[in-house]
């Protein structure tokens, strides 16, 4: 079953968009055409996520997702408790 989250990618500014989560992974999507196509439709399979963490910056919940290939992505996620529960269930540390 798919879950949807309002999310912003923190990369050279804040890029608004959303995350779609399914059984295999999460996909960040944005309509911004000024960013690379990889970031416009960023797929992250749970099996490729090495770790994740959450902290609060000012009043925003920021998640850092670390991938097995060494890449790190930071997202502002709205509904952070639900997103944290999803990652805890799906990501094997």
GROMACS .gro file of N, CA and C in nm:
model
  279
    1UNK      N    1   0.084  -0.118   0.000
    1UNK     CA    2   0.000   0.000   0.000
    1UNK      C    3   0.088   0.124   0.000
    2UNK      N    4   0.056   0.220  -0.082
    2UNK     CA    5   0.137   0.341  -0.092
    2UNK      C    6   0.100   0.440   0.017
    3UNK      N    7   0.203   0.510   0.065
    3UNK     CA    8   0.186   0.618   0.160
    3UNK      C    9   0.247   0.743   0.099
    4UNK      N   10   0.189   0.858   0.128
    4UNK     CA   11   0.234   0.983   0.069
    4UNK      C   12   0.272   1.081   0.179
    5UNK      N   13   0.383   1.151   0.157
    5UNK     CA   14   0.434   1.249   0.253
    5UNK      C   15   0.469   1.378   0.180
    6UNK      N   16   0.434   1.490   0.239
    6UNK     CA   17   0.482   1.619   0.189
    6UNK      C   18   0.625   1.631   0.237
    7UNK      N   19   0.717   1.658   0.143
    7UNK     CA   20   0.858   1.659   0.178
    7UNK      C   21   0.933   1.761   0.094
    8UNK      N   22   1.041   1.811   0.148
    8UNK     CA   23   1.130   1.900   0.076
    8UNK      C   24   1.272   1.846   0.086
    9UNK      N   25   1.339   1.837  -0.028
    9UNK     CA   26   1.478   1.795  -0.031
    9UNK      C   27   1.566   1.915   0.000
   10UNK      N   28   1.660   1.899   0.091
   10UNK     CA   29   1.754   2.006   0.126
   10UNK      C   30   1.882   1.984   0.047
   11UNK      N   31   1.891   2.044  -0.068
   11UNK     CA   32   2.008   2.029  -0.154
   11UNK      C   33   2.019   2.158  -0.235
   12UNK      N   34   2.120   2.240  -0.205
   12UNK     CA   35   2.136   2.370  -0.271
   12UNK      C   36   2.008   2.450  -0.260
   13UNK      N   37   1.956   2.456  -0.142
   13UNK     CA   38   1.828   2.520  -0.116
   13UNK      C   39   1.728   2.415  -0.073
   14UNK      N   40   1.602   2.455  -0.065
   14UNK     CA   41   1.496   2.364  -0.025
   14UNK      C   42   1.405   2.344  -0.145
   15UNK      N   43   1.396   2.218  -0.190
   15UNK     CA   44   1.317   2.184  -0.308
   15UNK      C   45   1.189   2.115  -0.264
   16UNK      N   46   1.078   2.182  -0.278
   16UNK     CA   47   0.949   2.125  -0.240
   16UNK      C   48   0.912   2.008  -0.328
   17UNK      N   49   0.837   1.916  -0.271
   17UNK     CA   50   0.793   1.800  -0.345
   17UNK      C   51   0.721   1.703  -0.254
   18UNK      N   52   0.733   1.577  -0.283
   18UNK     CA   53   0.667   1.476  -0.202
   18UNK      C   54   0.739   1.343  -0.211
   19UNK      N   55   0.709   1.258  -0.115
   19UNK     CA   56   0.765   1.123  -0.111
   19UNK      C   57   0.650   1.024  -0.119
   20UNK      N   58   0.667   0.926  -0.206
   20UNK     CA   59   0.574   0.814  -0.217
   20UNK      C   60   0.648   0.692  -0.163
   21UNK      N   61   0.589   0.626  -0.065
   21UNK     CA   62   0.649   0.506  -0.007
   21UNK      C   63   0.564   0.385  -0.046
   22UNK      N   64   0.630   0.280  -0.091
   22UNK     CA   65   0.561   0.155  -0.120
   22UNK      C   66   0.636   0.041  -0.052
   23UNK      N   67   0.609  -0.082  -0.090
   23UNK     CA   68   0.669  -0.197  -0.024
   23UNK      C   69   0.819  -0.211  -0.049
   24UNK      N   70   0.870  -0.154  -0.161
   24UNK     CA   71   1.010  -0.170  -0.199
   24UNK      C   72   1.100  -0.054  -0.161
   25UNK      N   73   1.044   0.067  -0.149
   25UNK     CA   74   1.128   0.182  -0.121
   25UNK      C   75   1.048   0.311  -0.119
   26UNK      N   76   1.122   0.421  -0.115
   26UNK     CA   77   1.061   0.554  -0.118
   26UNK      C   78   1.112   0.626  -0.242
   27UNK      N   79   1.026   0.710  -0.297
   27UNK     CA   80   1.063   0.789  -0.414
   27UNK      C   81   1.026   0.934  -0.387
   28UNK      N   82   1.127   1.021  -0.393
   28UNK     CA   83   1.105   1.165  -0.380
   28UNK      C   84   1.079   1.220  -0.519
   29UNK      N   85   0.975   1.302  -0.533
   29UNK     CA   86   0.943   1.363  -0.661
   29UNK      C   87   0.922   1.512  -0.644
   30UNK      N   88   0.975   1.587  -0.741
   30UNK     CA   89   0.954   1.731  -0.743
   30UNK      C   90   0.929   1.773  -0.887
   31UNK      N   91   0.859   1.882  -0.903
   31UNK     CA   92   0.832   1.936  -1.036
   31UNK      C   93   0.933   2.040  -1.079
   32UNK      N   94   1.033   2.065  -0.997
   32UNK     CA   95   1.135   2.166  -1.029
   32UNK      C   96   1.218   2.120  -1.147
   33UNK      N   97   1.219   2.198  -1.253
   33UNK     CA   98   1.294   2.159  -1.373
   33UNK      C   99   1.438   2.208  -1.369
   34UNK      N  100   1.472   2.287  -1.269
   34UNK     CA  101   1.608   2.342  -1.261
   34UNK      C  102   1.705   2.249  -1.190
   35UNK      N  103   1.659   2.132  -1.146
   35UNK     CA  104   1.747   2.035  -1.081
   35UNK      C  105   1.767   1.915  -1.172
   36UNK      N  106   1.866   1.834  -1.143
   36UNK     CA  107   1.896   1.718  -1.227
   36UNK      C  108   1.778   1.621  -1.227
   37UNK      N  109   1.768   1.544  -1.334
   37UNK     CA  110   1.659   1.447  -1.346
   37UNK      C  111   1.666   1.342  -1.235
   38UNK      N  112   1.787   1.311  -1.187
   38UNK     CA  113   1.802   1.215  -1.077
   38UNK      C  114   1.729   1.264  -0.952
   39UNK      N  115   1.741   1.394  -0.923
   39UNK     CA  116   1.677   1.449  -0.804
   39UNK      C  117   1.528   1.474  -0.824
   40UNK      N  118   1.484   1.490  -0.948
   40UNK     CA  119   1.342   1.510  -0.975
   40UNK      C  120   1.262   1.384  -0.948
   41UNK      N  121   1.324   1.270  -0.960
   41UNK     CA  122   1.257   1.142  -0.938
   41UNK      C  123   1.356   1.048  -0.868
   42UNK      N  124   1.385   1.077  -0.742
   42UNK     CA  125   1.489   1.009  -0.666
   42UNK      C  126   1.434   0.884  -0.598
   43UNK      N  127   1.475   0.768  -0.649
   43UNK     CA  128   1.432   0.640  -0.593
   43UNK      C  129   1.533   0.590  -0.492
   44UNK      N  130   1.484   0.548  -0.377
   44UNK     CA  131   1.567   0.493  -0.271
   44UNK      C  132   1.504   0.363  -0.222
   45UNK      N  133   1.560   0.252  -0.262
   45UNK     CA  134   1.510   0.121  -0.217
   45UNK      C  135   1.551   0.099  -0.072
   46UNK      N  136   1.463   0.040   0.005
   46UNK     CA  137   1.494   0.017   0.147
   46UNK      C  138   1.623  -0.064   0.163
   47UNK      N  139   1.646  -0.162   0.075
   47UNK     CA  140   1.765  -0.246   0.087
   47UNK      C  141   1.894  -0.168   0.062
   48UNK      N  142   1.883  -0.050  -0.003
   48UNK     CA  143   2.000   0.034  -0.032
   48UNK      C  144   2.020   0.145   0.071
   49UNK      N  145   1.929   0.156   0.167
   49UNK     CA  146   1.943   0.257   0.273
   49UNK      C  147   2.027   0.197   0.385
   50UNK      N  148   2.140   0.261   0.412
   50UNK     CA  149   2.231   0.212   0.516
   50UNK      C  150   2.180   0.252   0.653
   51UNK      N  151   2.135   0.377   0.665
   51UNK     CA  152   2.094   0.430   0.795
   51UNK      C  153   2.009   0.554   0.773
   52UNK      N  154   1.943   0.598   0.879
   52UNK     CA  155   1.868   0.724   0.875
   52UNK      C  156   1.868   0.784   1.014
   53UNK      N  157   1.848   0.914   1.019
   53UNK     CA  158   1.839   0.982   1.148
   53UNK      C  159   1.743   1.100   1.134
   54UNK      N  160   1.695   1.144   1.248
   54UNK     CA  161   1.604   1.259   1.250
   54UNK      C  162   1.653   1.358   1.354
   55UNK      N  163   1.646   1.486   1.319
   55UNK     CA  164   1.672   1.590   1.417
   55UNK      C  165   1.584   1.709   1.383
   56UNK      N  166   1.571   1.799   1.477
   56UNK     CA  167   1.492   1.920   1.455
   56UNK      C  168   1.586   2.035   1.428
   57UNK      N  169   1.562   2.107   1.319
   57UNK     CA  170   1.639   2.226   1.285
   57UNK      C  171   1.539   2.341   1.284
   58UNK      N  172   1.565   2.437   1.373
   58UNK     CA  173   1.467   2.542   1.402
   58UNK      C  174   1.338   2.471   1.441
   59UNK      N  175   1.232   2.480   1.365
   59UNK     CA  176   1.108   2.410   1.400
   59UNK      C  177   1.072   2.303   1.297
   60UNK      N  178   1.170   2.260   1.217
   60UNK     CA  179   1.144   2.164   1.110
   60UNK      C  180   1.208   2.027   1.141
   61UNK      N  181   1.132   1.921   1.115
   61UNK     CA  182   1.187   1.786   1.131
   61UNK      C  183   1.270   1.750   1.008
   62UNK      N  184   1.399   1.726   1.027
   62UNK     CA  185   1.489   1.696   0.916
   62UNK      C  186   1.539   1.552   0.930
   63UNK      N  187   1.515   1.473   0.825
   63UNK     CA  188   1.563   1.337   0.818
   63UNK      C  189   1.684   1.332   0.727
   64UNK      N  190   1.787   1.262   0.770
   64UNK     CA  191   1.903   1.235   0.686
   64UNK      C  192   1.900   1.086   0.652
   65UNK      N  193   1.899   1.057   0.523
   65UNK     CA  194   1.898   0.920   0.476
   65UNK      C  195   2.034   0.892   0.412
   66UNK      N  196   2.106   0.796   0.468
   66UNK     CA  197   2.238   0.758   0.418
   66UNK      C  198   2.225   0.630   0.337
   67UNK      N  199   2.275   0.637   0.214
   67UNK     CA  200   2.264   0.524   0.122
   67UNK      C  201   2.392   0.439   0.127
   68UNK      N  202   2.382   0.316   0.082
   68UNK     CA  203   2.498   0.226   0.078
   68UNK      C  204   2.610   0.278  -0.011
   69UNK      N  205   2.577   0.358  -0.113
   69UNK     CA  206   2.679   0.411  -0.205
   69UNK      C  207   2.750   0.535  -0.150
   70UNK      N  208   2.720   0.574  -0.025
   70UNK     CA  209   2.786   0.687   0.037
   70UNK      C  210   2.711   0.819   0.022
   71UNK      N  211   2.608   0.822  -0.058
   71UNK     CA  212   2.529   0.944  -0.079
   71UNK      C  213   2.439   0.967   0.042
   72UNK      N  214   2.422   1.094   0.080
   72UNK     CA  215   2.333   1.133   0.189
   72UNK      C  216   2.230   1.232   0.135
   73UNK      N  217   2.106   1.215   0.177
   73UNK     CA  218   1.998   1.304   0.136
   73UNK      C  219   1.928   1.354   0.262
   74UNK      N  220   1.903   1.485   0.265
   74UNK     CA  221   1.833   1.545   0.379
   74UNK      C  222   1.697   1.593   0.331
   75UNK      N  223   1.595   1.561   0.410
   75UNK     CA  224   1.458   1.597   0.378
   75UNK      C  225   1.391   1.661   0.498
   76UNK      N  226   1.312   1.762   0.472
   76UNK     CA  227   1.216   1.812   0.570
   76UNK      C  228   1.090   1.732   0.543
   77UNK      N  229   1.042   1.661   0.644
   77UNK     CA  230   0.926   1.573   0.627
   77UNK      C  231   0.815   1.622   0.719
   78UNK      N  232   0.699   1.638   0.662
   78UNK     CA  233   0.583   1.670   0.743
   78UNK      C  234   0.514   1.538   0.776
   79UNK      N  235   0.465   1.523   0.898
   79UNK     CA  236   0.420   1.397   0.956
   79UNK      C  237   0.542   1.310   0.989
   80UNK      N  238   0.637   1.365   1.064
   80UNK     CA  239   0.762   1.294   1.091
   80UNK      C  240   0.745   1.165   1.172
   81UNK      N  241   0.649   1.158   1.261
   81UNK     CA  242   0.632   1.036   1.342
   81UNK      C  243   0.594   0.919   1.252
   82UNK      N  244   0.505   0.943   1.159
   82UNK     CA  245   0.462   0.837   1.068
   82UNK      C  246   0.576   0.794   0.977
   83UNK      N  247   0.655   0.892   0.927
   83UNK     CA  248   0.768   0.860   0.839
   83UNK      C  249   0.876   0.784   0.916
   84UNK      N  250   0.903   0.825   1.038
   84UNK     CA  251   1.002   0.757   1.121
   84UNK      C  252   0.959   0.612   1.147
   85UNK      N  253   0.832   0.591   1.174
   85UNK     CA  254   0.782   0.455   1.197
   85UNK      C  255   0.797   0.369   1.071
   86UNK      N  256   0.772   0.427   0.955
   86UNK     CA  257   0.789   0.355   0.829
   86UNK      C  258   0.934   0.311   0.811
   87UNK      N  259   1.027   0.404   0.829
   87UNK     CA  260   1.169   0.371   0.810
   87UNK      C  261   1.216   0.269   0.913
   88UNK      N  262   1.172   0.281   1.037
   88UNK     CA  263   1.211   0.184   1.139
   88UNK      C  264   1.163   0.043   1.104
   89UNK      N  265   1.046   0.035   1.042
   89UNK     CA  266   0.992  -0.095   1.004
   89UNK      C  267   1.064  -0.153   0.883
   90UNK      N  268   1.096  -0.069   0.784
   90UNK     CA  269   1.143  -0.118   0.655
   90UNK      C  270   1.295  -0.125   0.640
   91UNK      N  271   1.369  -0.038   0.707
   91UNK     CA  272   1.515  -0.032   0.689
   91UNK      C  273   1.580  -0.126   0.788
   92UNK      N  274   1.659  -0.216   0.734
   92UNK     CA  275   1.732  -0.312   0.818
   92UNK      C  276   1.872  -0.257   0.843
   93UNK      N  277   1.902  -0.228   0.969
   93UNK     CA  278   2.033  -0.170   1.004
   93UNK      C  279   2.138  -0.278   1.008
   0.00000   0.00000   0.00000
